[in-house]
Coordinates of C-alpha atoms in Angstrom, one line a residue:
Chain X
M1167 CA 54.7 73.6 103.0
L1168 CA 53.6 75.2 99.6
P1169 CA 55.4 78.5 99.5
G1170 CA 53.0 81.0 100.9
T1171 CA 50.3 83.2 99.6
A1172 CA 52.1 83.6 96.2
L1173 CA 51.2 80.5 95.0
A1174 CA 47.0 81.0 95.3
S1175 CA 45.6 81.2 91.9
M1176 CA 43.8 84.7 90.6
P1177 CA 41.3 84.8 88.4
F1178 CA 40.8 88.0 87.6
H1179 CA 44.1 88.4 86.8
P1180 CA 46.8 85.5 86.5
M1181 CA 49.7 87.5 88.7
G1182 CA 46.9 88.6 91.3
L1183 CA 47.0 92.4 90.2
L1184 CA 44.8 94.8 91.1
D1185 CA 44.2 98.8 89.8
H1186 CA 44.0 101.7 92.3
G1187 CA 40.7 101.0 94.0
E1188 CA 40.0 97.7 93.0
V1189 CA 38.7 95.2 95.5
E1190 CA 38.9 91.7 95.2
L1191 CA 37.5 89.2 98.0
K1192 CA 37.9 85.9 97.8
I1193 CA 36.4 82.8 100.0
S1194 CA 37.8 79.2 99.6
E1195 CA 37.6 75.9 101.6
A1196 CA 40.2 73.0 100.8
W1197 CA 40.4 69.4 102.1
V1198 CA 44.3 69.4 102.8
Q1199 CA 46.6 66.0 103.9
Q1200 CA 50.0 66.2 104.7
E1201 CA 52.2 63.4 105.5
R1202 CA 55.6 63.4 107.2
E1203 CA 58.0 60.4 107.1
Y1204 CA 61.3 59.5 108.1
E1205 CA 62.3 56.4 106.7
N1206 CA 65.3 54.4 106.4
E1207 CA 66.1 52.5 103.2
S1208 CA 62.6 52.6 102.5
L1209 CA 61.6 51.7 106.0
V1210 CA 59.3 53.9 108.1
L1211 CA 60.7 54.9 111.6
D1212 CA 58.2 57.3 112.5
E1213 CA 55.3 58.6 110.6
R1214 CA 52.6 61.8 111.1
D1215 CA 49.3 62.1 108.8
Y1216 CA 47.8 65.6 109.3
Q1217 CA 44.7 65.9 107.3
S1218 CA 41.7 68.6 107.7
L1219 CA 39.3 71.3 106.1
H1220 CA 41.0 74.5 105.5
S1221 CA 38.6 77.6 105.2
R1222 CA 40.3 81.0 103.9
L1223 CA 39.1 84.4 103.9
E1224 CA 41.3 87.0 101.6
I1225 CA 41.0 90.4 100.9
G1226 CA 42.7 92.3 97.7
L1227 CA 43.1 96.1 97.4
G1228 CA 44.4 98.1 95.0
L1229 CA 46.4 100.7 97.0
W1230 CA 48.1 103.2 95.1
D1231 CA 48.7 102.6 91.1
R1232 CA 51.3 99.8 90.8
F1233 CA 50.9 98.4 94.2
T1234 CA 48.1 95.5 95.9
F1235 CA 48.1 94.4 99.3
R1236 CA 46.3 91.3 100.4
G1237 CA 45.3 89.8 103.9
G1238 CA 44.0 86.6 104.9
L1239 CA 42.9 84.3 107.4
K1240 CA 43.0 80.8 107.1
V1241 CA 41.1 78.4 109.9
A1242 CA 41.4 74.6 110.2
T1243 CA 38.6 72.0 111.3
N1244 CA 37.9 68.8 111.4
G1245 CA 41.2 68.3 111.6
E1246 CA 43.2 64.7 112.4
L1247 CA 46.6 63.9 113.6
R1248 CA 47.8 60.0 113.4
K1249 CA 51.2 59.6 114.7
R1250 CA 52.9 56.1 114.1
F1251 CA 56.8 55.0 115.5
D1252 CA 58.7 52.0 114.8
S1253 CA 59.5 50.0 117.9
S1254 CA 63.4 51.7 117.7
I1255 CA 61.6 55.2 118.5
P1256 CA 61.3 55.8 122.2
L1257 CA 57.4 57.3 121.5
N1258 CA 54.2 55.7 121.4
D1259 CA 51.5 55.8 118.4
D1260 CA 48.9 58.6 118.9
F1261 CA 45.8 59.9 117.4
T1262 CA 44.0 63.5 118.4
T1263 CA 41.7 66.2 116.4
Y1264 CA 42.6 69.4 115.8
E1265 CA 41.0 72.5 114.9
G1266 CA 41.6 76.5 115.6
I1267 CA 42.9 79.6 113.5
R1268 CA 45.6 78.5 111.2
S1269 CA 47.2 81.8 110.1
I1270 CA 46.9 85.1 109.0
S1271 CA 48.8 86.3 105.9
A1272 CA 49.7 89.6 104.3
S1273 CA 51.3 90.4 100.8
L1274 CA 52.5 93.1 98.7
Q1275 CA 53.3 93.4 95.3
Y1276 CA 54.5 96.3 93.0
Y1277 CA 54.1 95.7 89.4
S1278 CA 55.6 97.0 86.1
Q1279 CA 53.4 99.3 83.6
E1280 CA 52.4 96.3 81.4
K1281 CA 51.2 94.2 84.5
Q1282 CA 53.7 91.3 83.1
L1283 CA 56.2 91.4 86.0
A1284 CA 55.7 91.7 89.6
F1285 CA 57.4 91.7 92.7
E1286 CA 55.7 90.6 95.8
V1287 CA 56.9 90.4 99.5
Y1288 CA 54.5 87.9 101.7
A1289 CA 54.3 86.8 105.4
E1290 CA 52.1 84.2 107.2
S1291 CA 52.0 83.7 110.6
G1292 CA 50.2 81.6 113.2
L1293 CA 49.3 82.0 116.9
P1294 CA 52.6 81.9 119.1
R1295 CA 51.6 78.9 121.0
A1296 CA 51.4 76.4 119.1
R1297 CA 49.8 73.0 120.2
E1298 CA 48.5 69.7 118.1
T1299 CA 45.4 70.0 119.0
N1300 CA 45.1 73.6 117.9
A1301 CA 46.0 73.8 114.6
S1302 CA 48.7 76.9 114.6
L1303 CA 51.1 77.4 112.1
G1304 CA 53.2 77.8 115.0
G1305 CA 55.8 80.4 113.5
T1306 CA 56.1 82.8 110.7
N1307 CA 56.8 82.3 106.9
A1308 CA 57.8 84.9 105.1
G1309 CA 59.4 85.1 101.2
M1310 CA 59.4 87.2 98.2
A1311 CA 58.8 86.1 94.4
F1312 CA 59.2 87.5 90.9
K1313 CA 56.4 87.0 89.0
Y1314 CA 55.9 87.2 85.4
L1315 CA 53.3 86.7 82.4
H1316 CA 53.3 85.9 78.9
E1317 CA 50.2 85.8 76.6
L1318 CA 50.2 84.1 73.6
S1319 CA 46.8 83.9 71.4
W1320 CA 45.9 80.5 72.8
V1321 CA 47.7 80.0 76.1
T1322 CA 48.4 82.3 79.0
I1323 CA 52.0 81.6 80.5
F1324 CA 52.4 82.6 84.0
G1325 CA 54.7 81.5 87.2
H1326 CA 57.2 83.2 89.8
I1327 CA 60.6 82.7 91.1
F1328 CA 60.1 82.5 94.6
V1329 CA 62.1 82.2 97.9
Q1330 CA 60.4 81.4 100.8
V1331 CA 61.6 81.4 104.7
D1332 CA 59.8 78.5 106.7
G1333 CA 60.9 80.1 110.1
K1334 CA 61.2 78.5 113.6
K1335 CA 58.1 76.7 114.9
R1336 CA 57.9 75.4 118.3
T1337 CA 54.8 73.1 118.7
W1338 CA 54.0 71.5 122.4
R1339 CA 53.5 67.8 121.5
L1340 CA 50.4 65.4 123.1
D1341 CA 52.9 64.1 124.9
G1342 CA 54.2 67.3 126.4
E1343 CA 57.5 67.8 125.0
R1344 CA 58.0 70.9 122.9
E1345 CA 59.2 70.4 119.4
V1346 CA 61.4 72.8 117.6
L1347 CA 61.6 73.3 113.7
D1348 CA 64.5 75.3 112.7
P1349 CA 64.3 77.6 109.9
Y1350 CA 65.1 76.7 106.3
T1351 CA 64.8 78.0 103.1
K1352 CA 62.8 77.2 99.6
F1353 CA 64.2 78.6 96.7
G1354 CA 62.3 77.6 92.8
N1355 CA 60.5 78.3 90.1
E1356 CA 56.6 77.8 89.2
L1357 CA 55.3 77.8 85.7
N1358 CA 51.6 77.6 84.9
F1359 CA 49.9 77.0 81.6
R1360 CA 46.5 78.7 81.3
F1361 CA 44.1 78.0 78.5
D1362 CA 40.8 80.4 78.1
F1363 CA 37.8 79.0 76.4
N1364 CA 35.5 81.8 76.5
H1365 CA 34.0 82.2 80.2
F1366 CA 35.9 79.0 81.3
W1367 CA 39.7 78.3 82.2
V1368 CA 41.9 75.1 82.6
R1369 CA 45.3 75.9 84.2
I1370 CA 48.3 73.0 84.7
G1371 CA 51.1 74.0 86.8
G1372 CA 54.2 72.7 88.6
H1373 CA 56.6 73.9 90.4
F1374 CA 60.3 72.7 91.3
M1375 CA 62.2 74.4 94.5
L1376 CA 65.9 73.1 96.4
T1377 CA 65.9 74.1 99.9
T1378 CA 68.2 74.0 103.0
D1379 CA 68.2 71.8 106.1
F1380 CA 65.1 70.5 107.9
V1381 CA 65.9 70.2 111.1
T1382 CA 63.4 68.9 114.1
R1383 CA 64.8 68.9 117.8
S1384 CA 62.7 67.5 120.8
P1385 CA 64.0 66.1 124.3
S1386 CA 63.4 62.5 123.0
L1387 CA 64.2 63.0 119.4
N1388 CA 66.3 64.7 117.0
R1389 CA 66.4 65.0 113.0
H1390 CA 69.0 66.6 111.3
S1391 CA 69.4 67.3 107.4
D1392 CA 71.4 69.2 105.0
K1393 CA 69.8 69.8 101.9
G1394 CA 66.6 69.1 100.3
F1395 CA 64.7 69.3 97.0
G1396 CA 60.5 69.6 96.4
P1397 CA 58.5 68.9 92.7
G1398 CA 54.9 69.8 92.8
G1399 CA 52.1 70.1 90.3
I1400 CA 48.8 71.7 90.1
F1401 CA 45.2 71.0 88.0
E1402 CA 42.7 73.6 88.2
L1403 CA 39.4 74.4 86.2
G1404 CA 37.7 77.8 86.9
L1405 CA 34.7 80.0 85.3
Q1406 CA 35.5 83.7 85.4
Y1407 CA 32.3 86.7 84.8
P1408 CA 33.5 90.4 85.1
K1409 CA 32.3 90.3 89.0
W1410 CA 32.9 87.1 89.8
A1411 CA 34.7 83.9 89.2
I1412 CA 34.8 80.3 90.7
R1413 CA 37.5 77.7 90.8
I1414 CA 38.1 74.3 91.7
W1415 CA 41.7 72.6 91.8
H1416 CA 43.7 69.6 92.8
E1417 CA 47.5 70.2 94.1
R1418 CA 50.1 67.7 95.0
S1419 CA 53.7 68.4 96.5
G1420 CA 56.5 67.1 98.1
E1421 CA 59.8 67.5 99.9
V1422 CA 62.9 65.0 100.1
F1423 CA 65.5 65.8 102.6
N1424 CA 68.9 64.3 102.6
V1425 CA 69.6 63.0 106.1
I1426 CA 72.7 63.5 108.1
P1427 CA 73.1 59.8 109.9
E1428 CA 75.8 59.0 112.3
E1429 CA 76.5 55.8 110.2
P1430 CA 77.1 57.0 107.0
N1431 CA 75.8 53.7 105.0
L1432 CA 72.6 54.2 106.0
Q1433 CA 70.3 55.5 103.3
Y1434 CA 68.1 57.9 105.6
E1435 CA 65.5 60.5 104.7
F1436 CA 62.9 62.7 105.6
E1437 CA 59.8 62.9 103.3
L1438 CA 57.0 65.6 103.3
E1439 CA 54.2 65.4 100.9
E1440 CA 50.8 67.6 101.0
Q1441 CA 48.0 67.4 98.7
S1442 CA 44.7 69.4 98.6
S1443 CA 41.7 69.8 97.0
G1444 CA 39.5 72.8 96.8
L1445 CA 36.8 75.2 95.9
E1446 CA 36.9 78.9 95.6
L1447 CA 34.8 82.0 95.3
S1448 CA 35.6 85.3 94.1
W1449 CA 34.4 89.0 93.5
H1450 CA 35.7 91.7 91.9
W1451 CA 34.3 95.5 92.2
Chain D
M716 CA 79.7 85.8 109.4
A717 CA 82.3 87.1 106.7
L718 CA 80.2 86.0 104.0
V719 CA 77.2 87.6 105.4
K720 CA 78.8 90.9 105.6
I721 CA 79.9 90.4 101.8
L722 CA 76.8 89.1 100.6
L723 CA 74.7 92.1 102.5
I724 CA 77.2 94.8 101.3
F725 CA 77.2 93.8 98.0
S726 CA 73.2 93.5 98.0
L727 CA 73.2 97.4 99.4
L728 CA 75.9 98.5 96.7
L729 CA 74.6 97.4 93.9
T730 CA 71.1 97.9 94.9
S731 CA 71.9 101.6 95.9
S732 CA 69.5 102.9 93.0
A733 CA 66.7 101.4 94.3
H734 CA 67.6 102.3 97.9
A735 CA 68.1 106.2 96.5
L736 CA 64.9 106.0 94.9
S737 CA 62.8 104.6 97.8
L738 CA 64.3 107.4 100.3
K739 CA 63.9 110.3 98.0
T740 CA 60.2 110.3 98.8
L741 CA 57.5 108.4 100.8
D742 CA 54.9 109.3 98.9
F743 CA 54.6 106.2 96.6
S744 CA 51.5 107.8 94.5
S745 CA 54.4 110.7 92.9
V746 CA 57.3 108.4 92.2
D747 CA 57.7 108.2 88.3
Y748 CA 58.1 104.5 87.7
E749 CA 58.2 104.4 84.2
A750 CA 61.6 106.5 84.2
F751 CA 62.9 104.0 86.4
E752 CA 62.3 101.0 85.0
K753 CA 63.8 102.5 81.5
R754 CA 66.6 103.5 83.0
Y755 CA 67.5 100.7 85.0
G756 CA 65.6 98.0 83.7
P757 CA 65.0 94.7 85.5
T758 CA 68.8 94.7 87.1
P759 CA 68.0 96.3 90.6
W760 CA 65.2 93.9 91.4
I761 CA 67.6 91.2 89.8
L762 CA 70.2 92.1 92.8
L763 CA 67.8 92.9 95.3
G764 CA 66.0 89.6 95.2
G765 CA 69.0 87.3 94.3
F766 CA 71.3 88.5 96.9
S767 CA 68.6 88.6 99.7
A768 CA 67.8 85.1 98.3
A769 CA 71.0 84.0 98.6
T770 CA 72.0 85.5 102.5
L771 CA 68.6 84.2 103.4
A772 CA 69.4 80.4 102.0
Y773 CA 73.3 80.9 103.7
L774 CA 71.8 81.7 107.3
T775 CA 69.4 79.2 107.4
R776 CA 71.8 76.6 106.5
K777 CA 74.0 74.7 109.0
D778 CA 77.7 74.8 109.1
R779 CA 77.5 70.9 110.0
A780 CA 76.8 69.9 106.4
Y781 CA 80.3 69.7 105.5
R782 CA 80.8 65.6 105.1
K783 CA 82.7 63.8 102.3
R784 CA 80.2 61.6 100.5
E785 CA 77.7 62.5 98.2
S786 CA 73.8 62.8 99.0
F787 CA 71.9 59.7 99.1
E788 CA 70.5 58.6 96.2
D789 CA 66.7 59.4 96.7
T790 CA 67.4 62.9 98.0
R791 CA 69.4 63.8 94.5
P792 CA 66.5 65.3 92.2
L793 CA 68.9 64.6 88.9
G794 CA 70.0 61.1 90.1
N795 CA 73.1 60.1 88.5
Y796 CA 72.3 62.6 85.1
G797 CA 74.1 65.7 86.8
F798 CA 77.6 65.2 85.4
I799 CA 75.4 66.6 82.1
G800 CA 75.4 69.9 83.9
D801 CA 78.7 69.6 85.2
I802 CA 80.2 69.3 81.5
I803 CA 78.3 72.2 79.4
G804 CA 78.2 74.5 82.2
Y805 CA 82.3 75.2 82.0
G806 CA 81.2 78.3 79.6
F807 CA 80.5 76.4 76.7
L808 CA 77.5 77.6 75.5
N809 CA 79.2 81.3 76.2
G810 CA 82.0 80.6 73.9
V811 CA 79.9 78.8 71.0
Y812 CA 77.0 81.3 71.0
T813 CA 80.0 84.4 71.0
I814 CA 82.1 82.5 67.9
A815 CA 78.7 81.6 66.1
M816 CA 77.6 85.1 66.6
G817 CA 80.8 86.6 65.4
W818 CA 81.4 84.5 62.7
R819 CA 78.2 85.1 61.5
G820 CA 78.5 88.9 62.1
W821 CA 82.0 89.9 60.6
G822 CA 82.0 87.2 58.2
Y823 CA 78.6 88.3 56.4
D824 CA 78.6 91.8 57.8
D825 CA 75.4 91.7 60.0
L826 CA 75.0 94.5 62.8
E827 CA 72.7 92.3 65.1
A828 CA 74.5 89.2 65.3
K829 CA 78.0 91.2 65.8
R830 CA 76.1 93.0 68.7
S831 CA 75.2 89.6 69.9
A832 CA 78.4 88.2 70.1
E833 CA 79.8 92.2 71.7
L834 CA 77.3 91.2 74.2
M835 CA 78.1 87.7 75.6
A836 CA 81.7 88.4 75.1
R837 CA 81.5 91.5 77.4
V838 CA 78.9 89.8 80.0
S839 CA 80.9 86.4 80.4
A840 CA 84.0 88.3 80.9
Y841 CA 82.7 90.2 83.5
T842 CA 80.9 87.3 85.1
L843 CA 84.1 85.2 85.2
A844 CA 86.5 87.9 86.7
T845 CA 83.7 88.6 89.6
T846 CA 83.2 84.8 90.0
M847 CA 86.7 84.0 89.9
V848 CA 87.9 86.8 92.5
L849 CA 84.9 85.8 94.7
K850 CA 85.8 82.5 94.7
T851 CA 89.3 83.1 96.1
A852 CA 88.3 85.9 98.3
I853 CA 85.9 84.2 100.2
S854 CA 87.7 80.5 100.1
E855 CA 84.1 78.7 101.1
K856 CA 84.5 74.5 101.1
R857 CA 82.5 72.5 98.6
P858 CA 79.6 70.8 100.8
G859 CA 80.4 67.1 99.4
Y860 CA 84.2 68.1 98.9
P861 CA 85.8 70.0 101.7
D862 CA 89.1 69.7 100.3
D863 CA 88.6 72.1 97.9
D864 CA 87.8 75.8 99.0
Q865 CA 86.0 77.4 95.4
S866 CA 82.3 76.7 96.4
F867 CA 80.9 80.5 96.5
P868 CA 80.0 82.0 94.2
S869 CA 78.8 78.9 91.3
G870 CA 80.6 79.6 88.4
H871 CA 78.5 77.1 86.2
A872 CA 75.5 79.2 87.8
A873 CA 76.9 82.5 86.9
A874 CA 77.8 81.7 83.5
S875 CA 74.7 79.4 82.5
F876 CA 72.4 82.3 83.8
A877 CA 74.9 84.9 81.6
F878 CA 73.9 83.1 78.6
A879 CA 70.3 82.4 79.4
S880 CA 70.3 86.2 79.9
V881 CA 71.6 87.1 76.7
V882 CA 69.7 84.8 74.9
T883 CA 66.5 85.9 76.3
I884 CA 68.0 90.0 75.6
R885 CA 68.6 89.1 72.0
H886 CA 66.7 86.6 71.0
G887 CA 63.2 87.2 72.7
W888 CA 61.6 85.1 75.9
G889 CA 60.6 81.9 73.5
W890 CA 64.4 81.2 73.0
G891 CA 65.1 83.1 76.6
S892 CA 62.8 80.4 77.9
L893 CA 64.7 77.1 76.7
A894 CA 68.0 79.3 77.6
H895 CA 66.9 79.7 81.5
G896 CA 65.7 75.6 81.3
L897 CA 68.9 74.6 80.6
A898 CA 70.6 77.1 83.0
G899 CA 68.3 76.0 85.8
F900 CA 69.4 72.1 85.1
I901 CA 73.3 73.3 85.2
A902 CA 72.5 75.0 88.5
I903 CA 70.8 72.3 90.3
S904 CA 73.1 70.0 88.9
R905 CA 75.8 71.4 91.2
V906 CA 73.4 71.1 94.4
N907 CA 72.6 67.7 92.8
D908 CA 76.2 66.6 93.0
D909 CA 77.2 68.2 96.1
F910 CA 79.6 70.5 94.8
H911 CA 77.8 73.7 95.8
Y912 CA 75.2 75.1 98.6
M913 CA 72.1 76.5 97.5
H914 CA 73.1 79.8 98.1
D915 CA 76.2 79.6 95.8
I916 CA 74.0 78.5 92.7
I917 CA 71.5 82.0 93.8
A918 CA 74.6 84.3 93.9
G919 CA 76.2 82.7 90.9
A920 CA 72.9 83.0 88.8
T921 CA 72.6 86.6 90.0
I922 CA 75.7 87.6 89.3
G923 CA 75.2 86.5 85.5
A924 CA 71.8 87.6 85.2
A925 CA 72.4 91.1 86.6
Y926 CA 75.6 92.0 84.4
A927 CA 73.7 90.8 81.4
W928 CA 70.7 93.0 82.0
G929 CA 72.7 95.8 83.5
V930 CA 75.4 95.7 80.2
H931 CA 72.5 95.5 78.1
Q932 CA 71.0 98.3 79.6
N933 CA 73.7 100.4 79.9
L934 CA 74.6 100.2 76.1
M935 CA 70.9 101.1 75.5
N936 CA 71.0 104.2 77.4
G937 CA 74.1 105.3 75.7
S938 CA 76.4 104.7 78.9
P939 CA 78.3 102.1 78.6
Y940 CA 79.9 101.7 82.2
W941 CA 81.0 98.6 84.0
F942 CA 82.4 97.4 86.9
S943 CA 84.1 94.2 88.2
V944 CA 85.9 93.0 91.4
T945 CA 89.5 92.9 91.5
P946 CA 91.9 91.4 94.1
V947 CA 93.7 93.4 96.5
P948 CA 96.0 92.5 99.1
K949 CA 94.1 91.5 102.0
G950 CA 90.7 91.3 100.3
A951 CA 88.8 92.6 97.2
G952 CA 88.2 95.9 95.8
L953 CA 85.4 97.1 93.0
V954 CA 86.9 98.5 89.6
A955 CA 84.6 101.0 87.5
G956 CA 85.2 101.9 83.8
L957 CA 83.1 104.3 81.3
E958 CA 84.0 103.8 77.7
F959 CA 83.8 107.6 75.9

């Protein structure tokens, strides 16, 4: 749900830039919870709760002068999915566990001479045949980001303006139906403040984005919205040395969509809420 | 589909310099990036990213989104305060800045203030001309008010991001950050109040920011050329000029 690889924090350079020949390896473990709710006047009509452990391996390479490549693999384990439906919905409550390869990702960024501006394109893709039991992303997300960095004596300000298309997702549900999530676009800005104290750092950041319509379709259930927005925030603590770094973080984000109901007097909305807490180790040479 | 074509053509036309550079050679290590950045500044990246983003937002939008009502309260990030962005986004910021800097520049013979006033006046005029012509030529209906066909691109977003970019260029990122925050508020207010789709405000912001950085860069390089869109029978044309 969060915009791609661009949101990842980079210990050795806030924008994740590597000089020609430099290599960075990152391993992280994060507990991720996501809640999808479809509401009418705060009454939840259907709800899906996902929670799992995400393990991520990423390698970064300084390819040429001013170009950095990153490739990553994300695996979900200990996943649990709970589904609850209002009596007016023709589906039954359900529960399942899931685990498997969530996605692979790649990004390429070009940066300015002073390393204060960068342009990144990235993509993240899951197994094509996604099921509720195999944790796959179910499609491809791709986007681009303009990154910026401004250093003051007491704080480093950095962030990025991003646009991301969450591509079409097809997932086979437990009841045998195939659910399709149509592509939609996110556009927004993330802003971070990083305070360095010798080897320690503290980062406080947030983002705001606008989205186009979030639409899900299946033979028994269709949901249509026409626009949305999403805020989010992160708090992070880190310890950094020239060759290695460690960080822990907690982040929360949400998306709210304006649903198109057949009855215009009813106030329907779609809500996606996500939070994660994690630990990451990085090596740099 | 007409809008998609226009977006793509604009993107290709206005970023032709960037495309030409990358086509000259496939050996990235031999490209003189420093010279490229000095010559063009951030304008090609603003145009490439902005119009790509607007195109993606347009392509993933559903046409059935027209509705004669506003969004539900919980799905409006600014709630009922969107009217503030509506009022101040009519170019008042650009006008007040130009008048204030002009008064200081010509009243107290301050050359830097004169330059600030001139840059803001030029950028605002080009931005206004381009957005008005595109609104007329494309005639897209507004999401919450389909009787009005002046949706694309957003004039509020164009004017406010032109203002923010000029403030950044002339006064640095400290004031520029505040100005961009204000421009972002104005742009979001237009979606909040259902006057615009997301691609309208992205395109508007791109036009405003690109003119600001482009005109500034041309003045810095001693080549103060400009271009703008103009209406012609059954379409729109591109006009270019060079001061000498």
